[in-house]
Short mmCIF file of C-alpha atoms in Angstrom, two decimals:
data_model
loop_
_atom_site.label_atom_id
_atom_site.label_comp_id
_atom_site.label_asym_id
_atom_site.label_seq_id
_atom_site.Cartn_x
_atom_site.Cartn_y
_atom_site.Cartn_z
CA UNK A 1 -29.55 -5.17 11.76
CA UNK A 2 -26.57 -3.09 13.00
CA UNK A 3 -23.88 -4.47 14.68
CA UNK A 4 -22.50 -3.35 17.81
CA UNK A 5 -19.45 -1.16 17.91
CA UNK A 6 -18.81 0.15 20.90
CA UNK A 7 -16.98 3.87 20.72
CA UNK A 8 -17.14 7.41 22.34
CA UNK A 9 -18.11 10.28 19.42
CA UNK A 10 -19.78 13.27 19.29
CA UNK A 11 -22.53 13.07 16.03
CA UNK A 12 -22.58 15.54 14.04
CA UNK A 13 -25.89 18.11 14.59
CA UNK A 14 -27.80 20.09 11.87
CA UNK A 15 -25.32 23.57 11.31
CA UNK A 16 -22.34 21.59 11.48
CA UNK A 17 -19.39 21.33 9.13
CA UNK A 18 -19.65 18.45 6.78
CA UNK A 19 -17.15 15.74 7.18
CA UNK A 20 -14.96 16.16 3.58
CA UNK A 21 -15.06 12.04 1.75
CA UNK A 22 -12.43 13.45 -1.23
CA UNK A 23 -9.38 11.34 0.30
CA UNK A 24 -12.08 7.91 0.86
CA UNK A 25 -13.47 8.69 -2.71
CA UNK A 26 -9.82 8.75 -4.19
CA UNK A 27 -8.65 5.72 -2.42
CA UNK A 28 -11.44 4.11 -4.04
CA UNK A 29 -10.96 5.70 -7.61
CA UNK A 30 -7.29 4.57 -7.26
CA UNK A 31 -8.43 0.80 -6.49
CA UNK A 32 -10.99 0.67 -9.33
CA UNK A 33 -7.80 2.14 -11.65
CA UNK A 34 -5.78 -1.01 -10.61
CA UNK A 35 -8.82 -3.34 -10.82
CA UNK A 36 -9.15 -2.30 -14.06
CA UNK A 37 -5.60 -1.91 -15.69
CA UNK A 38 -4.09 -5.18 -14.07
CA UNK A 39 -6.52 -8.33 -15.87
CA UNK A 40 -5.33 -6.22 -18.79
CA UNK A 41 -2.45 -6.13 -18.35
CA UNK A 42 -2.39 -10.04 -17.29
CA UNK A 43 -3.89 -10.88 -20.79
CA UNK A 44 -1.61 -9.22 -22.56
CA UNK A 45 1.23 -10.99 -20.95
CA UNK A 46 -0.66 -14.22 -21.58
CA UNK A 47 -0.53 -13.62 -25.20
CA UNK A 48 2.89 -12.43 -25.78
CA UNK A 49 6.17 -13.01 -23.14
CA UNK A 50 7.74 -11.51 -19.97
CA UNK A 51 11.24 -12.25 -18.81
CA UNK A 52 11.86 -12.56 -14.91
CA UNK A 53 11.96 -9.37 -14.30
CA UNK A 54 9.21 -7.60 -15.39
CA UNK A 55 7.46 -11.16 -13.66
CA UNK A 56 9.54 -10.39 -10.67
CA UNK A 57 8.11 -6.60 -11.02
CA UNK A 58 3.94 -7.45 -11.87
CA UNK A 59 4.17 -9.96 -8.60
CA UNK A 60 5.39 -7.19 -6.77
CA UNK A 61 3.03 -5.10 -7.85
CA UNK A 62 -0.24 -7.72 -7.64
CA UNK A 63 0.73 -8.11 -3.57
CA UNK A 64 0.92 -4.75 -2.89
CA UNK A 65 -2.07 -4.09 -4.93
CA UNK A 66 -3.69 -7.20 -2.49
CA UNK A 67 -2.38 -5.22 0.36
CA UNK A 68 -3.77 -2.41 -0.09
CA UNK A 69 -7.57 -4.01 -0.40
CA UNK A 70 -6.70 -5.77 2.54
CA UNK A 71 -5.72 -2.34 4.10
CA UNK A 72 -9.16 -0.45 3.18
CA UNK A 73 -11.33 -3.11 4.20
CA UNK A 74 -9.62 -3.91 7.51
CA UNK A 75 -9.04 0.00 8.54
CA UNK A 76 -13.02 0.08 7.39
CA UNK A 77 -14.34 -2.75 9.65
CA UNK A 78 -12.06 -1.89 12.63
CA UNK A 79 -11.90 2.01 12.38
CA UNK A 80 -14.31 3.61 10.46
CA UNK A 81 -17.55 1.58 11.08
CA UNK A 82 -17.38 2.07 14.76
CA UNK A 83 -17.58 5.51 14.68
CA UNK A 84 -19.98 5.60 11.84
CA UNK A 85 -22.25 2.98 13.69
CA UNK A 86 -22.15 4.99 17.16
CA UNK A 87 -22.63 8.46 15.33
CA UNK A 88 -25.80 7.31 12.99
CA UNK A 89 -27.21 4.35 15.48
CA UNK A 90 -30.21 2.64 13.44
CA UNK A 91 -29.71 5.03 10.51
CA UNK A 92 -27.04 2.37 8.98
CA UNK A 93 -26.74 -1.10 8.48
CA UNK A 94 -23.09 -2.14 8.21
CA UNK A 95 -24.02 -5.91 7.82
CA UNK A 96 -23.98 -6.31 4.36
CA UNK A 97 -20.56 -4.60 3.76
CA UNK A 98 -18.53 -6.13 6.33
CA UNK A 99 -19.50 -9.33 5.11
CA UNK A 100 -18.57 -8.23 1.54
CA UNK A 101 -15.04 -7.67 3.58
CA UNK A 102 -15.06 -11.21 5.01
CA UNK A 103 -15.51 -12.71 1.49
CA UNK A 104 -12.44 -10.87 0.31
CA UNK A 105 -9.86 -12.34 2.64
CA UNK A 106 -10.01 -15.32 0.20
CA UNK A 107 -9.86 -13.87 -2.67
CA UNK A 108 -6.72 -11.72 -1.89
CA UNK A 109 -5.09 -14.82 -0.78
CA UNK A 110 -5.92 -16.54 -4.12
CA UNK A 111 -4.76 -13.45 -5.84
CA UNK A 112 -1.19 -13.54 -4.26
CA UNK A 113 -0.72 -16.88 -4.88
CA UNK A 114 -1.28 -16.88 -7.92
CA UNK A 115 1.06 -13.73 -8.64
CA UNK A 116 3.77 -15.49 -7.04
CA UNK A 117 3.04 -19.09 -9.08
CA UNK A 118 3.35 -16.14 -12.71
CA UNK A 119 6.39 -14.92 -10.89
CA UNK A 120 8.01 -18.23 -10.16
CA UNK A 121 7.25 -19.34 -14.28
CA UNK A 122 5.81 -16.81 -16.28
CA UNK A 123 4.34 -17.99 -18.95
CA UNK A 124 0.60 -18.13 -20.94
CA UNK A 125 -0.99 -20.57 -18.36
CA UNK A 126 0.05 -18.61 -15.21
CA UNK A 127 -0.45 -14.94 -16.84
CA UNK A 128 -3.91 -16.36 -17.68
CA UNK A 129 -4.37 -17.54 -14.24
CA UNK A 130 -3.26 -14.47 -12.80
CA UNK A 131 -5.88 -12.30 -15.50
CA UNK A 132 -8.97 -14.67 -13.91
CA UNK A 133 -8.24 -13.94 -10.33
CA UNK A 134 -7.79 -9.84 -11.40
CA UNK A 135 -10.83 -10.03 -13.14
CA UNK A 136 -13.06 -11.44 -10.85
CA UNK A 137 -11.62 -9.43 -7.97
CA UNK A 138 -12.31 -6.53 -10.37
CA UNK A 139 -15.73 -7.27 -10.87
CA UNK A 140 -15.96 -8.13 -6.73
CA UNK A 141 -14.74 -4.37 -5.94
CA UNK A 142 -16.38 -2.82 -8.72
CA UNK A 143 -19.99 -3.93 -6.93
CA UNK A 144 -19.14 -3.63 -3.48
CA UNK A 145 -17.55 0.13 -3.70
CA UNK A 146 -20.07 1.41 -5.75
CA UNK A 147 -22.34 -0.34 -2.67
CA UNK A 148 -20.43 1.66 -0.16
CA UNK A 149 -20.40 4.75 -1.87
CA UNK A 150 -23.96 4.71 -1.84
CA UNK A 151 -24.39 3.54 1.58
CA UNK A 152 -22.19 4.87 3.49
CA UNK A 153 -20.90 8.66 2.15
CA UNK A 154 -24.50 9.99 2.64
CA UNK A 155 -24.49 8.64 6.41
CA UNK A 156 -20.80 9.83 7.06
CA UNK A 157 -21.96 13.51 5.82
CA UNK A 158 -24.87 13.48 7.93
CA UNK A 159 -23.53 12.18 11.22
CA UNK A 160 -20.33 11.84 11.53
CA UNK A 161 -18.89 14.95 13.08
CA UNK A 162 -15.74 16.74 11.38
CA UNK A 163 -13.63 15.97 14.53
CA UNK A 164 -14.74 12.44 14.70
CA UNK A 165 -13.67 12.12 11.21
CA UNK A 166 -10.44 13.73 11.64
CA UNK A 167 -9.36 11.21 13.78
CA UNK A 168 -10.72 8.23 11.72
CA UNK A 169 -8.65 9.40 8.45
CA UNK A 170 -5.78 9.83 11.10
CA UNK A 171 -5.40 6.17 11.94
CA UNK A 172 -5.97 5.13 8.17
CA UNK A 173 -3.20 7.08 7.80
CA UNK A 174 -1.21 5.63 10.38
CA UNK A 175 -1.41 2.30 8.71
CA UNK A 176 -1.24 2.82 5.45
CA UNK A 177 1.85 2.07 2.97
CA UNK A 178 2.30 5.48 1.87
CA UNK A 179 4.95 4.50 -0.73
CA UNK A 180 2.43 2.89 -2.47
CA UNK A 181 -0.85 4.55 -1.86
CA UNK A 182 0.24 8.53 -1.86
CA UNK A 183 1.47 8.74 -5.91
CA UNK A 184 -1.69 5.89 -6.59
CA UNK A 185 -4.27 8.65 -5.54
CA UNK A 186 -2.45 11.65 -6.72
CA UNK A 187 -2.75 9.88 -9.78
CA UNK A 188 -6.43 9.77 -10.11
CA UNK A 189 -7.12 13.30 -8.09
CA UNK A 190 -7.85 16.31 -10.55
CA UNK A 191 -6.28 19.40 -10.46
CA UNK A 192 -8.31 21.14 -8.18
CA UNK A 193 -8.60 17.40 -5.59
CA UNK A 194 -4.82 17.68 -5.51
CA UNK A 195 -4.66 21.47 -4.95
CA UNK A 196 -7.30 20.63 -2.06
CA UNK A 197 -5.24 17.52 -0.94
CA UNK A 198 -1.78 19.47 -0.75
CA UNK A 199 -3.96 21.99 1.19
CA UNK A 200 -5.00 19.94 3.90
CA UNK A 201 -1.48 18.11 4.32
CA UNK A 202 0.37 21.34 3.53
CA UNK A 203 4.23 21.73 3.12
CA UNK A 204 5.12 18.50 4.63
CA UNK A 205 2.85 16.30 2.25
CA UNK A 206 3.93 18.44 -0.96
CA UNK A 207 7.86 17.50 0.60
CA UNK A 208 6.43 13.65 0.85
CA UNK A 209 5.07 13.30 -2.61
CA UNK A 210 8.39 14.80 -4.17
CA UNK A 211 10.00 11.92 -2.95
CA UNK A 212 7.66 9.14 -3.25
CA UNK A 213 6.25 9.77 -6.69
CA UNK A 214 9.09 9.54 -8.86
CA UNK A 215 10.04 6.05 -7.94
CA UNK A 216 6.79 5.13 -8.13
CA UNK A 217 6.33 6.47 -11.44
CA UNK A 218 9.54 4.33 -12.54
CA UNK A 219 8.04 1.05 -10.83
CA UNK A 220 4.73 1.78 -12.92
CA UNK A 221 6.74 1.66 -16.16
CA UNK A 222 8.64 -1.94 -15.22
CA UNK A 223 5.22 -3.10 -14.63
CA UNK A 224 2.63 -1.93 -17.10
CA UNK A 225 5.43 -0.79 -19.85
CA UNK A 226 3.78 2.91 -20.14
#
């Protein structure tokens, strides 16, 4: 059963423009990247070493990543599924994920402690540590966006109008850390999803990601050594 969200939209009707899911899809390609690269990169600091810094540097890195989860789900629960669940009415069932988001809370709190116990003494027993909680979170988002894709984009393209979503990927974007998630999903768009990103933002997003991607390219090399 549905739960109740109580919100003013306007559904989308047949001969409508389709709401466009690029910027959702990337956000999720960008957290699968991460949940894929970082037990990796755990395990290989559990077999070989890593000074403070780079520590200092993959802690950093494993809270923000935390964050950003946190982010999606929470924007999802509080500002997407309220419009999605007044637009399509008994045509979705939001049940299943938002208790998928519940579960998570845990797990991202597990996750940061245990970056900050690596950071604190880096060594094989804390990297390993650090590559189980990555790896089942992994596994955890791997299932549940794959879920959500599923679910959800078909229901967002069918009833959700395009001025309903506008304002939904508005306030994502209003509480997002740019900093961290802008050059994350530039790096998994394509050629022609950037061209169509850098479209939609226009000269003050190209302006935005000349100054946020470079640093973030450096941070990436302190923390995965590429």
């Amino acid at each position: 059963m549905t739960r109740s969200y109580p919100v003013r939209v306007r559904p989308r009707t047949d001969g409508d423009l389709v709401p466009d899911v690029l910027g959702m899809r990337l956000a999720h390609r960008a957290m699968l990247r991460d949940a894929n690269r970082l037990p990796d990169l755990a395990e290989r600091l559990a077999a070989g070493t890593c000074d403070a810094r780079r520590a200092d540097a993959v802690a950093r890195y494993v809270r923000d990543f935390a964050d950003s989860v946190h982010h999606h789900h929470s924007v999802e629960d509080e500002v997407l599924w309220p419009v999605l669940a007044a637009s399509a009415g008994p045509h979705v069932d939001l049940t299943e994920l938002s208790d998928d988001h519940a579960a998570l809370d845990p797990a991202l709190a597990r996750l940061r402690t245990t970056a900050d116990a690596f950071r604190a003494r880096p060594g094989e027993d804390t990297a390993t540590a650090l590559a189980v909680e990555l790896a089942d979170l992994r596994d955890t988002l791997t299932e549940h966006i794959g879920d959500e894709e599923a679910s959800v984009f078909p229901v967002i393209e069918r009833y959700v109008s395009v001025a309903d979503w506008a304002a939904v990927k508005a306030r994502i974007r209003k509480r997002a850390k740019l900093s961290f998630e802008a050059p994350r999903v530039l790096a998994v768009a394509t050629d022609a999803e950037r061209a169509a990103i850098e479209a939609d933002g226009g000269p003050a997003l190209r302006v935005l990601l000349a100054v946020l991607v470079p640093p973030f390219r450096r941070r990436e090399r302190a923390v995965f050594g590429v």
